[in-house]
mmCIF file of C-alpha atoms and ligand atoms in Angstrom:
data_model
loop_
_atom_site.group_PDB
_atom_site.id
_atom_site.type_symbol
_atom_site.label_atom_id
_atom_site.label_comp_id
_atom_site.label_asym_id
_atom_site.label_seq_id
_atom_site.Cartn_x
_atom_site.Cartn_y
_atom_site.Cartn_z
ATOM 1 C CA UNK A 874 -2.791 -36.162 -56.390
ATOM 2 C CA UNK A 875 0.726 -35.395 -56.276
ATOM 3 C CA UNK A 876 2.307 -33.471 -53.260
ATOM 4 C CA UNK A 877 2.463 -29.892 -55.036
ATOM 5 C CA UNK A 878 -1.067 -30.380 -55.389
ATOM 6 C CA UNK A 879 -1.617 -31.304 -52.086
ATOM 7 C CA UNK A 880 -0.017 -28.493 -51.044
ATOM 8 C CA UNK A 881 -1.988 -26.408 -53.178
ATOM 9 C CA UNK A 882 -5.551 -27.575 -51.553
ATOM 10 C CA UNK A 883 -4.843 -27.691 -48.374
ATOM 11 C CA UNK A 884 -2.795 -24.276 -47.558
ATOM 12 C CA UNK A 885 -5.513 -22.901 -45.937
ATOM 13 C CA UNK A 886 -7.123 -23.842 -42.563
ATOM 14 C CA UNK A 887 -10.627 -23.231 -43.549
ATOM 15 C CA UNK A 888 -12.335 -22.178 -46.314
ATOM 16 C CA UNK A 889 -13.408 -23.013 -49.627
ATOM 17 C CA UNK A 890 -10.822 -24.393 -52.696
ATOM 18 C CA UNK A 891 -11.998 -24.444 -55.722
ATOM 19 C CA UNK A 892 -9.320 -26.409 -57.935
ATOM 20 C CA UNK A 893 -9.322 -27.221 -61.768
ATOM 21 C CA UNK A 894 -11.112 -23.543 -63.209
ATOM 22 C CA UNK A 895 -10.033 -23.569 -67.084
ATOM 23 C CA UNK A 896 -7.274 -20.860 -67.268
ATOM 24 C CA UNK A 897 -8.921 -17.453 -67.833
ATOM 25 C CA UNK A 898 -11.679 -17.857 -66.176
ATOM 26 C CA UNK A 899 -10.630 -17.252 -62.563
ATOM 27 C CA UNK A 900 -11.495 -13.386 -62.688
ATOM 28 C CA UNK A 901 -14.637 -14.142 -63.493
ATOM 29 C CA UNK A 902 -15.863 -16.194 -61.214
ATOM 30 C CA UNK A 903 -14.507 -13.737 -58.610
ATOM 31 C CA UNK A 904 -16.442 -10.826 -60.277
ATOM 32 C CA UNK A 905 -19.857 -12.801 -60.562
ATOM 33 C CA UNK A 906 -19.934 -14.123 -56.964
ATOM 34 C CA UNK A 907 -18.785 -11.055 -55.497
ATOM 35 C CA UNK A 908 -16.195 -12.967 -53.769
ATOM 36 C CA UNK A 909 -13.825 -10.068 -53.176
ATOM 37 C CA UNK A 910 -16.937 -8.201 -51.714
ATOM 38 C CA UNK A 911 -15.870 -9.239 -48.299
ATOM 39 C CA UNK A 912 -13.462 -9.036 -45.786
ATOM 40 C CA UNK A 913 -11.782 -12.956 -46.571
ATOM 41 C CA UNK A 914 -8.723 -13.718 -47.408
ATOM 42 C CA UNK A 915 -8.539 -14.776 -50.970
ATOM 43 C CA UNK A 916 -5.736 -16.781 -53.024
ATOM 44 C CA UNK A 917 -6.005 -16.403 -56.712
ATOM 45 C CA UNK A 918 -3.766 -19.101 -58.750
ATOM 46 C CA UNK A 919 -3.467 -18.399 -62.783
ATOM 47 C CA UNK A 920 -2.350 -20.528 -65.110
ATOM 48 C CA UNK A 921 -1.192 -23.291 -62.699
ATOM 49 C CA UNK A 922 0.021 -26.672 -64.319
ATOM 50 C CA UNK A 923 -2.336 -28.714 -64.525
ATOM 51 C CA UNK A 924 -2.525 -32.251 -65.788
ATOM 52 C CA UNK A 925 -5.639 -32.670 -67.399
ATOM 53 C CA UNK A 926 -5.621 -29.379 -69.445
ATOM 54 C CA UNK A 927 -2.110 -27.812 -69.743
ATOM 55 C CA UNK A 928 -3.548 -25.097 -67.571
ATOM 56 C CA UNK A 929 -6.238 -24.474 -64.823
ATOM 57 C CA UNK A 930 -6.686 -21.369 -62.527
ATOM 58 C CA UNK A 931 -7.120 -21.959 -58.876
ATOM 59 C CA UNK A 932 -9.510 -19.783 -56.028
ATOM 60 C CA UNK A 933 -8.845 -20.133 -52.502
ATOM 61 C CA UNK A 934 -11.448 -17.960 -50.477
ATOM 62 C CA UNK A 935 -10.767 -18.673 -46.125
ATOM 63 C CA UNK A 936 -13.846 -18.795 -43.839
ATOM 64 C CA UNK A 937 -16.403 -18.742 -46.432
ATOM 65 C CA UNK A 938 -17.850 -22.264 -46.955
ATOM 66 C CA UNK A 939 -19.323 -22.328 -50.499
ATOM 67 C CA UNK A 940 -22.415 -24.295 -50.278
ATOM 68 C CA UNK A 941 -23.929 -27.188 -53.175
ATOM 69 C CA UNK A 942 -25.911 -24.340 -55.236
ATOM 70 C CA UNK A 943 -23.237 -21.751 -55.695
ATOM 71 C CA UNK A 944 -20.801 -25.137 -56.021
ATOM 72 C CA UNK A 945 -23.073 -25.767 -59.460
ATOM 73 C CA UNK A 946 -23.709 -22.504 -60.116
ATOM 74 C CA UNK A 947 -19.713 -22.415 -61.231
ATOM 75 C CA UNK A 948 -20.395 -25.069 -63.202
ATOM 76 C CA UNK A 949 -21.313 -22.284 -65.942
ATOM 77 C CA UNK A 950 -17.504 -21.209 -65.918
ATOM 78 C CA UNK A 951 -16.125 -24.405 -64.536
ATOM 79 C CA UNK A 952 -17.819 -27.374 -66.227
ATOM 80 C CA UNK A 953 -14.602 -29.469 -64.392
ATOM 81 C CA UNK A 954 -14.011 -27.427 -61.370
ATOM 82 C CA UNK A 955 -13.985 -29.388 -58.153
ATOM 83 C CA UNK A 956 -15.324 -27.601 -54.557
ATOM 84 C CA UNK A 957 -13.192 -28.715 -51.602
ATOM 85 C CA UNK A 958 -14.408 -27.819 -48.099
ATOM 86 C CA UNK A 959 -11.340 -27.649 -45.691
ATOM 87 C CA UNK A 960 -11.755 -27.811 -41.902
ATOM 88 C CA UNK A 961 -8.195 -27.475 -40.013
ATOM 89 C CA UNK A 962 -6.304 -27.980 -43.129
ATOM 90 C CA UNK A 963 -8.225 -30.809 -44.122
ATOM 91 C CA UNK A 964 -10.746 -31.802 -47.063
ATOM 92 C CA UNK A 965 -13.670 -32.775 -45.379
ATOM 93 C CA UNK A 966 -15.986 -32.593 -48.542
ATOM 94 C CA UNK A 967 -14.776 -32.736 -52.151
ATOM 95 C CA UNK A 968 -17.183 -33.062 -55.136
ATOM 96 C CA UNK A 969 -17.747 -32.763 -58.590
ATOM 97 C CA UNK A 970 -20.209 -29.743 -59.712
ATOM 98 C CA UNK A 971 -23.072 -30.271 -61.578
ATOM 99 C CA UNK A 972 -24.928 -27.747 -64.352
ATOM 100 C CA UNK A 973 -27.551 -26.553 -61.750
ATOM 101 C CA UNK A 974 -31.415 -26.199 -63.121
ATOM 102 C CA UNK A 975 -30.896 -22.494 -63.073
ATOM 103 C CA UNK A 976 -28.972 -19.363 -61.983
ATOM 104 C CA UNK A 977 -30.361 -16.597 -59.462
ATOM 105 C CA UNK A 978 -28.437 -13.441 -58.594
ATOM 106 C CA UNK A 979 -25.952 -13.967 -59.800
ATOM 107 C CA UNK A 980 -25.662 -12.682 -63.726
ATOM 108 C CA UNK A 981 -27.220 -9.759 -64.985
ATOM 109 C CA UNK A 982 -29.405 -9.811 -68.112
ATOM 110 C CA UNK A 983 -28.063 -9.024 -71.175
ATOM 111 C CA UNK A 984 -30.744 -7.248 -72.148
ATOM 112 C CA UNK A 985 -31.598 -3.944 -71.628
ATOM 113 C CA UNK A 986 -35.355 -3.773 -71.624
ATOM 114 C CA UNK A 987 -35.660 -6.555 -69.272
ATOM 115 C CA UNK A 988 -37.505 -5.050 -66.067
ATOM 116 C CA UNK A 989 -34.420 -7.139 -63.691
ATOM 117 C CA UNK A 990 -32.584 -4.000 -65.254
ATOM 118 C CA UNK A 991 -35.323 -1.249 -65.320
ATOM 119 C CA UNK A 992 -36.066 -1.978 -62.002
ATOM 120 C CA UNK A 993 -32.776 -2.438 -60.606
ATOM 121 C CA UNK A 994 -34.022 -4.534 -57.204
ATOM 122 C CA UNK A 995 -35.305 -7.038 -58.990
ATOM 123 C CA UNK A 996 -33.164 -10.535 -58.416
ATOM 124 C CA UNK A 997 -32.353 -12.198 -62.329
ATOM 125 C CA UNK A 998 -32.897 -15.688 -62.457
ATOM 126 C CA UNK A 999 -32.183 -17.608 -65.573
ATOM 127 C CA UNK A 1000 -33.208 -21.656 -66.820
ATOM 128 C CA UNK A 1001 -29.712 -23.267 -67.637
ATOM 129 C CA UNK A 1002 -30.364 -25.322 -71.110
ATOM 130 C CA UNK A 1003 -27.590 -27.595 -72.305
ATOM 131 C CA UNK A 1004 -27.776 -28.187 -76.055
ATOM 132 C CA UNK A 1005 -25.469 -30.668 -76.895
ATOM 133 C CA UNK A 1006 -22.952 -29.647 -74.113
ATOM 134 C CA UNK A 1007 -23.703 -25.529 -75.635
ATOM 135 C CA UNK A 1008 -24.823 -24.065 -72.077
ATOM 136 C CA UNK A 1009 -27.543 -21.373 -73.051
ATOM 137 C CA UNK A 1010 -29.506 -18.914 -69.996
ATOM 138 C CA UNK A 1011 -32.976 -18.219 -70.305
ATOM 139 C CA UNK A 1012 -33.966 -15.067 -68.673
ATOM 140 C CA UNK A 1013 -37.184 -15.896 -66.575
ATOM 141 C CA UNK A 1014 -38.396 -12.676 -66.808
ATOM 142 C CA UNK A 1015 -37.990 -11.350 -70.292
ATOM 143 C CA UNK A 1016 -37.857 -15.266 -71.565
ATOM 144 C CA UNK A 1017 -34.675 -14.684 -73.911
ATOM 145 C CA UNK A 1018 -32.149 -16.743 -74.667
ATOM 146 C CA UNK A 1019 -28.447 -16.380 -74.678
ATOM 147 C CA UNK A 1020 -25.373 -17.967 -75.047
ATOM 148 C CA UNK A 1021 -23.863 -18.192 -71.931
ATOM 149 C CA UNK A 1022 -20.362 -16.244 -73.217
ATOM 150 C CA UNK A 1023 -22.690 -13.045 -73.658
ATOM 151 C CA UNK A 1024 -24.487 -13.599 -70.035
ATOM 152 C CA UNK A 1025 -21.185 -13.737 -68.316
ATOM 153 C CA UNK A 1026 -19.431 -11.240 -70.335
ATOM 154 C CA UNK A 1027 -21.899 -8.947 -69.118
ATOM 155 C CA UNK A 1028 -21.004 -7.232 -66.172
HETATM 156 ZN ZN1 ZN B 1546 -34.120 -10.648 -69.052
#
């Protein structure tokens, strides 16, 4: 890591980084996780430079400590994103995400019909398939499947 980086991860004194977001898809994982929904104090990089890719987007969110499941739940965005926990300015837990098993509350279905949006309470939850390294969601409820792009285009 060189020092820029560094700097980068460990601005804040405790929160949540996650580093290494493909470029674009920062927003989105701030819409879908309802980050902004609370009162924290958020740092949005775009289009830092990043080594690996040319470009990466970067989210810092203070206080909030993201735990394992919503860590692999931004896998769906982030397939290379890294979660670092920092305690008084230090990372005190960095890992690699994992495709979780499935996705709850956090997309809505794409389709209309489904009862998660006729009945608007009810929590989505879809089955995360990976064809090949092509991420498809299952909708439990209504049982169809999409391509990820149109689940998390749809908000
Ligand atoms: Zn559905």
């Amino acid at each position: 890591m060189t020092e820029k980086e560094q700097l980068q991860v460990e601005a804040i004194k405790n929160g949540t980084v996650i580093d290494h977001i493909p470029a674009g898809q920062a927003l989105n994982i701030l819409k879908h996780f309802h980050i902004l929904d609370n009162n924290d104090r958020i740092t949005v990089g775009f289009n830092l430079p990043s080594k690996a890719n040319g470009h990466k987007d970067l989210i810092k969110v203070e206080n909030v400590r993201f735990t394992e499941e919503q860590a692999n739940q931004l896998s769906i965005f982030a397939p290379n994103a890294t979660v670092n926990i920092i305690e008084d300015y230090k990372v005190v837990n960095k890992r690699n995400i994992d495709l979780p098993e499935s996705v709850t509350a956090v997309f809505k279905c794409p389709n209309s019909n489904c009862i998660t949006n006729v009945e608007k309470t009810a929590v989505t939850n879809f089955k995360v398939i990976n064809k090949n390294g092509k991420i498809q969601l299952k909708c439990r409820f209504c049982e169809k499947v999409f391509n990820k792009e149109i689940v998390t285009d749809n908000i």
